Amino acid sequence: MSNTIPKRDHFSSKFGVIAAVAGSAVGLGNIWRFPYVAGENGGGAFLLIYLAFIALIGVSVMLSEFVIGRSAQRNALGSFKKLAPGTPWFLVGSMGIVAAFVILSFYSTVAGWTMEYVVSSLLNRFQEKDPSQVNQMFEQFIAHSWRPVFWQILFMFLTGWIVWAGVKKGIERYTKLLMPLLLFIIIILGIRSVTLPGAMEGLHFLFYPDFSQLTGNSILQALGQAFFSLSVGMGALITYGSYIRKSENLGTSAFQISFADAIIAILAGVAIFPAVFAFGIEPGSGPGLVFVTLPNIFGQMPGGYFFGILFFILLTVAALTSSISVLEVVVAYMSEELNLSRHKATLLATGAITLLGLLCTISWGMGKEWTLMEMTVFDMMDSLSANILLPLGGLLIVIFTGWTLKSQVVKQEISNNGALKAPLFQIYYFIVKFIAPLAIAIVFLDNIGLLNV
Ligand code: PHE
C-alpha cells in the first residue's frame, strides 16, 4: 500500500522551503498566543525560559522532524512505519494526527476572530472607542450566536482550499510574499507602542525576569509555547520535511527559522505589553489579550486606520500558512496510508475538524457552561495541545531520533550524504540523545508533582 506512492511533490527552491516552514511556524502562536500566555505567567522570567527552550530543545526537535520526514519520504505516520517497521513507533504519528485535530479546532476560532477584525477595521468600528468599549465589543462579538462561527467556517474553507490545490502550487505560493510585510507592521506597531505614555512598565514586565512568578506549571507552559510556536511535536515538520529536496541544508534551515520565529514573538510582545499597561489592561486577561489591546494602539497612531486593516489581513494570512501545515498532516496521512484521493482526504479532514472547531467557538458564548475542571472546550483544546500533546510528541521524536535511528542515518541526512560539513552535528546529537529527553521529562514530571524541584 504505502510502497506504491507516486513521485512526491517537492518545494522548488531554497526560499520555498524556508518560506513554507517559516510560514508554518510564524502565526497566531507568535502574535496571539505568546503574549497571552506570557501575560498570564508573569512576563520576563517566562520569556527567558521560553527562549531557552527554543534554543536548547526546539531547534533540535525541528531538525529531528526534518530528518525523519526527509529520510522516510512519507507522511507523519508512514515515516515511523517506514523507518521502524513492525514497532509501535507509528503511534507517535497517530498522536500527531490527533494533535492536528485538536490544534486546528481552536486555531480556527482565533483565526476567525482575526478575520472579523479585518472587517471591523475596514468599517472603522474602533474609532473613538475607549479601552473598555473596545473590550466590550470583543466580548460581545465572541459570544455572538453566529458571527464567530461564520468566520471560523470561512477560515477552514480557505485552509482546505489551499491544501486541496497541492503542495507546490498551494503552499509555497501563499507563503513567499507576505511575511516580510507582517514583520514590518509589527515593528511599526512596536515603535508606536513603546512611545505611549506609561509604556516603560510594559517593557519592564516583558524583559525584567522576576523568577518568583514562576511555577512548575509556567515552565511547562513555556515549553509548550516554544513547541507550539515552532510547529514541532506533532509531525507537521515531518510532513513538510518529506517535501524538502535532498540538497537543502536542514540544520541551517532549522536554525534560521527558529531564530526568526523567536524574534517575531519578542516583537509581538514589544508591541503588546507597553500598550497593555498604557491602556490599563490586565496582562493576564487571557486569550482575548491582543484583540482588546491592538485596536487601542491603532486608534492612537497616524495612519492607524490603514495599518489596522493591513495588520489583521496579514495576520489572517500568517494564520493560514500555519493552518495549512496542520491540515496537511492529516491529508498526507489519509491520502498515503488510507489510499484516499487528496481531494477526498481534504474534504473529509476539513469537514471533521470544522465540526470539532465549532465546539471551541461556541464555548465562548452559549457553550460557556460546558466546563471540565473549570476549563471550557476552547481552553481544554488549547492546553491539551500545547501542554501535553506537543511536549509528549517532541519527547518521543527526540528519543526516536537519538536512540532508534542509527546515528549514521541521522548524520547522512543532516550532512546530505557527506556533502555538507555539519560542524555542530555532535552538539545536536548530544542534545537529542540526552539533554532534550531529560529536560522534557523533568518538566513533565515536575508538573504532575512527581519531583520536588
Ligand atoms: N506554529 C504555528 C503558529 O505559531 C501553529 C502550529 C502549531 C502549526 C503546531 C503547526 C503545528 O501559529
Coordinates of C-alpha atoms and ligand atoms in Angstrom, one line a residue:
M1 CA 0.0 0.0 0.0
S2 CA 2.3 2.7 1.2
N3 CA 5.1 1.2 -1.0
T4 CA 3.4 2.4 -4.2
I5 CA 3.4 6.1 -3.5
P6 CA 3.7 8.2 -6.6
K7 CA 6.6 10.6 -7.0
R8 CA 6.4 13.2 -4.3
D9 CA 6.0 16.9 -4.8
H10 CA 8.9 18.9 -3.5
F11 CA 9.4 22.5 -2.6
S12 CA 11.1 24.1 -5.6
S13 CA 13.7 26.4 -4.2
K14 CA 15.7 27.2 -1.1
F15 CA 13.4 30.1 -0.5
G16 CA 10.5 27.8 -0.9
V17 CA 11.5 25.6 2.0
I18 CA 12.3 28.4 4.3
A19 CA 9.2 30.2 3.3
A20 CA 6.9 27.2 3.8
V21 CA 8.3 26.1 7.1
A22 CA 8.6 29.7 8.4
G23 CA 5.0 30.1 7.2
S24 CA 4.0 27.2 9.4
A25 CA 6.0 28.5 12.4
V26 CA 5.0 32.1 12.3
G27 CA 1.4 32.6 13.0
L28 CA -1.2 33.1 15.8
G29 CA 1.3 31.3 18.0
N30 CA 3.7 34.2 18.0
I31 CA 1.2 37.1 17.8
W32 CA -1.8 35.9 19.7
R33 CA -0.7 33.0 21.9
F34 CA 2.7 34.2 23.1
P35 CA 1.6 37.5 24.6
Y36 CA -1.4 36.0 26.3
V37 CA 0.5 33.1 27.8
A38 CA 3.4 35.3 28.8
G39 CA 1.0 37.7 30.3
E40 CA -0.6 35.0 32.4
N41 CA 2.8 33.7 33.6
G42 CA 4.4 36.9 34.8
G43 CA 6.3 38.2 31.8
G44 CA 10.1 38.4 31.9
A45 CA 11.0 35.1 33.5
F46 CA 8.6 33.3 31.2
L47 CA 10.2 34.9 28.2
L48 CA 13.6 33.9 29.3
I49 CA 12.7 30.3 29.8
Y50 CA 10.7 30.2 26.6
L51 CA 13.7 31.4 24.6
A52 CA 16.0 28.9 26.4
F53 CA 13.6 26.1 25.4
I54 CA 13.6 27.2 21.8
A55 CA 17.4 27.4 21.6
L56 CA 18.2 24.3 23.6
I57 CA 15.4 21.9 22.6
G58 CA 13.1 23.4 19.9
V59 CA 15.7 23.8 17.2
S60 CA 16.8 20.2 17.7
V61 CA 13.2 18.8 17.6
M62 CA 12.7 20.7 14.4
L63 CA 15.8 19.3 12.9
S64 CA 14.9 15.8 14.0
E65 CA 11.5 16.2 12.4
F66 CA 13.1 17.2 9.1
V67 CA 15.5 14.2 9.4
I68 CA 12.6 11.8 9.9
G69 CA 10.5 13.2 7.1
R70 CA 13.1 13.7 4.5
S71 CA 14.8 10.3 5.0
A72 CA 11.5 8.4 5.0
Q73 CA 9.7 10.4 2.3
R74 CA 6.4 9.8 3.9
N75 CA 3.7 11.4 6.0
A76 CA 4.0 11.8 9.8
L77 CA 2.7 8.3 10.5
G78 CA 4.1 6.5 7.5
S79 CA 7.5 7.8 8.2
F80 CA 7.7 5.9 11.5
K81 CA 6.3 2.8 9.8
K82 CA 9.0 3.0 7.2
L83 CA 11.9 3.8 9.5
A84 CA 10.9 1.4 12.3
P85 CA 8.8 -1.3 10.7
G86 CA 6.9 -3.6 13.0
T87 CA 7.3 -1.4 16.0
P88 CA 4.8 0.7 17.9
W89 CA 6.6 3.9 16.9
F90 CA 3.9 4.7 14.4
L91 CA 1.8 5.6 17.4
V92 CA 3.8 8.9 17.6
G93 CA 2.4 9.6 14.2
S94 CA -1.1 8.8 15.3
M95 CA -0.7 11.1 18.2
G96 CA 0.3 13.8 15.7
I97 CA -2.9 13.3 13.8
V98 CA -5.0 13.7 16.9
A99 CA -3.0 16.8 17.8
A100 CA -3.7 18.2 14.3
F101 CA -7.5 17.9 15.0
V102 CA -7.1 19.5 18.5
I103 CA -4.9 22.4 17.4
L104 CA -6.9 23.3 14.3
S105 CA -10.2 23.3 16.3
F106 CA -9.3 26.3 18.4
Y107 CA -6.8 27.8 16.0
S108 CA -9.6 28.3 13.5
T109 CA -11.7 30.0 16.2
V110 CA -9.0 32.6 16.8
A111 CA -8.2 33.0 13.1
G112 CA -12.0 33.7 12.7
W113 CA -11.8 36.4 15.3
T114 CA -8.9 37.9 13.3
M115 CA -11.0 37.9 10.1
E116 CA -13.8 39.7 11.9
Y117 CA -11.2 42.3 12.9
V118 CA -10.3 42.9 9.3
V119 CA -13.9 43.9 8.7
S120 CA -14.2 45.9 11.9
S121 CA -11.1 47.8 11.0
L122 CA -12.4 48.5 7.5
L123 CA -15.6 49.8 8.9
N124 CA -13.7 51.9 11.4
R125 CA -15.6 50.3 14.3
F126 CA -12.8 51.0 16.8
Q127 CA -12.7 54.7 16.1
E128 CA -13.1 56.8 19.2
K129 CA -13.7 53.9 21.5
D130 CA -12.0 53.9 24.8
P131 CA -10.3 50.7 26.1
S132 CA -13.3 49.5 28.0
Q133 CA -15.6 49.9 24.9
V134 CA -13.0 48.0 22.8
N135 CA -13.1 45.3 25.4
Q136 CA -16.9 45.2 25.4
M137 CA -17.0 44.9 21.6
F138 CA -14.7 41.9 21.7
E139 CA -16.7 40.2 24.5
Q140 CA -20.0 40.8 22.6
F141 CA -18.5 39.5 19.4
I142 CA -17.0 36.2 20.7
A143 CA -20.3 35.4 22.4
H144 CA -22.4 36.2 19.4
S145 CA -24.6 33.4 18.2
W146 CA -23.3 33.1 14.6
R147 CA -20.7 35.7 13.6
P148 CA -17.6 33.9 15.1
V149 CA -19.0 30.6 13.7
F150 CA -19.3 32.1 10.2
W151 CA -15.7 33.3 10.3
Q152 CA -14.4 30.0 11.5
I153 CA -16.1 28.1 8.7
L154 CA -14.8 30.6 6.2
F155 CA -11.3 30.2 7.6
M156 CA -11.5 26.4 7.5
F157 CA -12.8 26.6 3.9
L158 CA -9.8 28.7 2.9
T159 CA -7.4 26.3 4.6
G160 CA -9.0 23.3 2.9
W161 CA -9.0 25.1 -0.5
I162 CA -5.2 25.8 -0.3
V163 CA -4.4 22.3 0.7
W164 CA -6.7 21.0 -2.0
A165 CA -4.5 22.7 -4.5
G166 CA -1.5 20.6 -3.5
V167 CA 2.0 21.2 -2.2
K168 CA 3.9 23.4 -4.7
K169 CA 1.1 25.4 -6.1
G170 CA -0.8 25.7 -2.9
I171 CA 1.6 26.0 0.0
E172 CA 4.6 27.8 -1.4
R173 CA 2.9 30.5 -3.4
Y174 CA 1.0 31.8 -0.4
T175 CA 3.9 32.0 2.0
K176 CA 6.6 33.8 0.0
L177 CA 5.3 37.3 -0.3
L178 CA 3.5 38.5 2.8
M179 CA 5.6 37.6 5.8
P180 CA 8.2 40.4 5.4
L181 CA 5.3 42.8 5.3
L182 CA 3.9 41.4 8.5
L183 CA 7.3 41.8 10.2
F184 CA 7.4 45.4 9.0
I185 CA 4.0 46.3 10.5
I186 CA 4.8 44.6 13.8
I187 CA 7.9 46.8 14.0
I188 CA 5.9 49.9 13.3
L189 CA 3.3 48.9 15.9
G190 CA 6.1 48.3 18.4
I191 CA 7.5 51.7 17.8
R192 CA 4.1 53.3 18.4
S193 CA 3.5 51.2 21.5
V194 CA 6.8 52.0 23.3
T195 CA 6.2 55.7 22.8
L196 CA 2.8 55.6 24.5
P197 CA 2.7 57.3 27.9
G198 CA 3.4 54.7 30.6
A199 CA 4.9 52.2 28.1
M200 CA 8.0 51.6 30.3
E201 CA 6.1 49.5 32.7
G202 CA 5.2 47.1 29.9
L203 CA 8.8 46.8 28.8
H204 CA 9.8 46.1 32.4
F205 CA 7.1 43.5 32.6
L206 CA 8.3 41.8 29.4
F207 CA 12.0 42.0 29.9
Y208 CA 12.7 42.0 33.7
P209 CA 12.7 38.4 34.9
D210 CA 11.0 38.0 38.2
F211 CA 11.6 34.4 39.0
S212 CA 9.2 34.4 42.0
Q213 CA 6.4 34.5 39.4
L214 CA 7.4 31.1 38.0
T215 CA 5.7 27.9 39.0
G216 CA 6.3 24.4 37.7
N217 CA 3.3 24.9 35.5
S218 CA 4.6 28.1 33.9
I219 CA 7.8 26.1 33.0
L220 CA 5.6 23.5 31.2
Q221 CA 3.7 26.3 29.6
A222 CA 6.9 27.9 28.3
L223 CA 8.0 24.6 26.9
G224 CA 4.6 24.1 25.3
Q225 CA 4.6 27.6 23.9
A226 CA 8.0 27.0 22.4
F227 CA 6.9 23.9 20.6
F228 CA 3.6 25.4 19.5
S229 CA 5.3 28.4 18.1
L230 CA 7.9 26.4 16.2
S231 CA 5.2 24.0 14.9
V232 CA 7.1 21.0 16.4
G233 CA 5.9 17.9 18.2
M234 CA 3.1 16.7 16.0
G235 CA 4.6 15.8 12.7
A236 CA 3.8 19.0 10.7
L237 CA 7.5 19.3 10.0
I238 CA 8.0 15.6 9.4
T239 CA 5.4 16.0 6.7
Y240 CA 7.0 19.2 5.3
G241 CA 10.4 17.6 5.8
S242 CA 9.4 14.9 3.3
Y243 CA 8.8 17.7 0.7
I244 CA 12.3 19.2 1.2
R245 CA 14.8 18.5 -1.5
K246 CA 17.8 16.3 -0.8
S247 CA 20.2 19.2 -1.5
E248 CA 18.9 21.6 1.1
N249 CA 20.8 22.3 4.3
L250 CA 18.4 21.1 7.1
G251 CA 20.5 22.3 10.0
T252 CA 20.9 25.8 8.8
S253 CA 17.2 26.0 7.9
A254 CA 16.1 24.8 11.3
F255 CA 18.3 27.3 13.0
Q256 CA 17.3 30.3 10.9
I257 CA 13.6 29.5 11.1
S258 CA 13.6 29.1 14.9
F259 CA 15.6 32.3 15.3
A260 CA 13.1 34.3 13.1
D261 CA 10.2 32.7 14.9
A262 CA 11.5 33.8 18.3
I263 CA 12.2 37.3 17.1
I264 CA 8.7 37.7 15.9
A265 CA 7.3 36.6 19.2
I266 CA 9.5 39.1 21.1
L267 CA 8.5 41.9 18.7
A268 CA 4.8 41.0 19.2
G269 CA 5.5 41.3 23.0
V270 CA 7.1 44.7 22.4
A271 CA 4.0 45.8 20.5
I272 CA 1.5 44.4 23.0
F273 CA 2.8 44.9 26.6
P274 CA 3.6 48.6 26.6
A275 CA 0.1 49.2 25.3
V276 CA -1.4 46.8 27.8
F277 CA 0.0 48.9 30.6
A278 CA -0.6 52.2 28.9
F279 CA -4.3 51.4 28.5
G280 CA -4.8 49.8 31.8
I281 CA -5.5 46.3 30.5
E282 CA -4.8 43.3 32.7
P283 CA -1.8 41.4 31.3
G284 CA -3.2 38.1 32.5
S285 CA -6.6 38.6 30.9
G286 CA -6.3 35.5 28.7
P287 CA -6.9 34.6 25.0
G288 CA -8.5 38.0 24.3
L289 CA -5.4 40.0 25.1
V290 CA -4.3 41.0 21.7
F291 CA -7.8 41.7 20.5
V292 CA -8.5 44.1 23.3
T293 CA -5.1 45.7 23.1
L294 CA -4.2 46.3 19.5
P295 CA -7.3 48.3 18.4
N296 CA -6.4 50.9 21.0
I297 CA -2.9 51.3 19.5
F298 CA -4.3 51.7 16.0
G299 CA -6.7 54.3 17.4
Q300 CA -3.7 56.4 18.6
M301 CA -1.4 56.4 15.6
P302 CA -1.2 58.3 12.4
G303 CA -2.4 56.1 9.6
G304 CA -3.8 53.7 12.2
Y305 CA -6.9 53.0 10.1
F306 CA -4.8 51.6 7.3
F307 CA -2.3 49.9 9.5
G308 CA -5.1 48.2 11.3
I309 CA -6.7 46.8 8.2
L310 CA -3.4 45.7 6.8
F311 CA -2.3 44.1 10.1
F312 CA -5.4 42.0 10.5
I313 CA -5.2 40.9 6.8
L314 CA -1.6 39.8 7.2
L315 CA -2.3 38.1 10.5
T316 CA -5.1 36.1 8.7
V317 CA -2.6 35.1 6.0
A318 CA 0.0 34.1 8.7
A319 CA -2.7 32.0 10.4
L320 CA -3.5 30.4 7.0
T321 CA 0.1 29.5 6.2
S322 CA 0.2 27.8 9.7
S323 CA -3.2 26.1 9.5
I324 CA -2.4 24.5 6.1
S325 CA 0.6 22.8 7.6
V326 CA -1.6 21.3 10.3
L327 CA -4.2 20.2 7.9
E328 CA -1.5 18.8 5.6
V329 CA -0.5 16.3 8.3
V330 CA -4.0 14.7 8.2
V331 CA -4.4 14.9 4.4
A332 CA -0.9 13.5 3.7
Y333 CA -1.7 10.6 6.1
M334 CA -5.1 9.9 4.7
S335 CA -4.0 10.0 1.1
E336 CA -0.9 7.9 1.5
E337 CA -1.9 5.4 4.2
L338 CA -5.6 5.1 3.6
N339 CA -5.4 5.4 -0.2
L340 CA -7.9 8.1 -0.5
S341 CA -7.5 10.7 -3.2
R342 CA -6.0 14.0 -2.0
H343 CA -9.2 15.8 -2.7
K344 CA -11.4 13.3 -0.8
A345 CA -9.0 13.4 2.1
T346 CA -9.0 17.2 2.2
L347 CA -12.8 17.3 2.2
L348 CA -13.1 14.7 4.9
A349 CA -10.4 16.2 7.2
T350 CA -11.6 19.8 6.8
G351 CA -15.2 18.8 7.5
A352 CA -14.4 16.8 10.6
I353 CA -12.1 19.5 12.0
T354 CA -14.6 22.2 11.4
L355 CA -17.2 20.3 13.4
L356 CA -14.9 19.9 16.3
G357 CA -13.9 23.6 15.9
L358 CA -17.5 24.7 16.3
L359 CA -17.5 23.4 19.8
C360 CA -14.5 25.6 20.6
T361 CA -16.0 28.7 19.0
I362 CA -19.4 28.4 20.8
S363 CA -17.7 27.7 24.1
W364 CA -17.2 31.5 24.3
G365 CA -21.0 32.0 24.0
M366 CA -23.8 29.6 24.6
G367 CA -21.3 26.8 25.4
K368 CA -19.7 28.7 28.3
E369 CA -21.1 26.4 30.9
W370 CA -19.7 23.2 29.4
T371 CA -16.7 23.0 31.5
L372 CA -14.4 20.4 33.0
M373 CA -12.0 21.3 35.8
E374 CA -13.0 24.9 35.2
M375 CA -11.9 24.8 31.6
T376 CA -14.2 25.4 28.6
V377 CA -13.8 23.3 25.4
F378 CA -11.6 26.0 23.9
D379 CA -9.3 26.1 27.0
M380 CA -9.2 22.3 27.0
M381 CA -8.1 22.1 23.4
D382 CA -5.6 24.9 23.7
S383 CA -4.0 23.4 26.8
L384 CA -4.2 19.8 25.7
S385 CA -2.3 20.5 22.6
A386 CA 0.4 22.9 23.8
N387 CA 0.9 21.5 27.3
I388 CA 0.5 17.8 26.7
L389 CA 0.4 16.6 23.1
L390 CA 3.3 18.7 21.7
P391 CA 5.8 18.2 24.5
L392 CA 5.0 14.5 24.6
G393 CA 5.3 14.2 20.8
G394 CA 8.5 16.2 21.0
L395 CA 9.9 13.9 23.7
L396 CA 9.1 10.8 21.6
I397 CA 10.5 12.3 18.4
V398 CA 13.9 13.1 20.0
I399 CA 14.0 9.7 21.7
F400 CA 13.3 8.1 18.3
T401 CA 16.0 10.1 16.5
G402 CA 18.6 9.7 19.2
W403 CA 18.0 6.1 20.2
T404 CA 16.1 4.2 17.5
L405 CA 17.5 5.7 14.2
K406 CA 21.1 4.7 13.5
S407 CA 23.5 7.7 14.1
Q408 CA 24.9 7.1 10.6
V409 CA 21.4 7.6 9.1
V410 CA 20.9 10.8 11.0
K411 CA 24.4 12.1 10.2
Q412 CA 23.9 11.3 6.5
E413 CA 20.6 13.1 6.3
I414 CA 22.0 16.2 8.1
S415 CA 25.2 16.3 6.0
N416 CA 23.4 15.5 2.8
N417 CA 25.4 12.3 2.4
G418 CA 28.7 13.9 3.3
A419 CA 28.3 16.9 1.0
L420 CA 28.0 19.3 4.0
K421 CA 30.3 19.6 6.9
A422 CA 27.6 19.8 9.6
P423 CA 30.1 21.2 12.2
L424 CA 27.6 21.2 15.0
F425 CA 26.4 17.7 14.5
Q426 CA 27.9 16.3 17.7
I427 CA 26.3 19.0 19.8
Y428 CA 22.9 18.4 18.1
Y429 CA 23.2 14.7 18.6
F430 CA 24.1 15.0 22.3
I431 CA 21.1 17.3 22.8
V432 CA 18.8 14.8 21.0
K433 CA 20.1 11.8 22.8
F434 CA 20.4 13.2 26.4
I435 CA 19.6 16.8 27.1
A436 CA 16.2 17.2 25.3
P437 CA 14.6 13.9 26.5
L438 CA 15.8 14.6 30.1
A439 CA 14.7 18.2 30.1
I440 CA 11.3 17.4 28.7
A441 CA 10.8 14.5 31.1
I442 CA 11.8 16.6 34.1
V443 CA 9.4 19.4 33.1
F444 CA 6.6 16.9 32.8
L445 CA 7.3 15.0 36.0
D446 CA 7.7 18.2 37.9
N447 CA 4.4 19.4 36.7
I448 CA 2.4 16.4 37.8
G449 CA 4.1 16.7 41.1
L450 CA 6.4 13.7 40.9
L451 CA 9.5 15.7 41.5
N452 CA 10.2 18.2 44.2
V453 CA 12.3 20.8 42.4
Ligands
PHE1 N1 3.3 27.4 14.9 C1 2.0 27.8 14.5 C2 1.8 29.3 15.0 O1 2.7 29.8 15.7 C3 1.0 26.9 15.0 C4 1.3 25.5 14.7 C5 1.4 24.6 15.8 C6 1.4 25.0 13.4 C7 1.7 23.2 15.5 C8 1.7 23.7 13.2 C9 1.8 22.8 14.2 O2 0.8 29.9 14.7

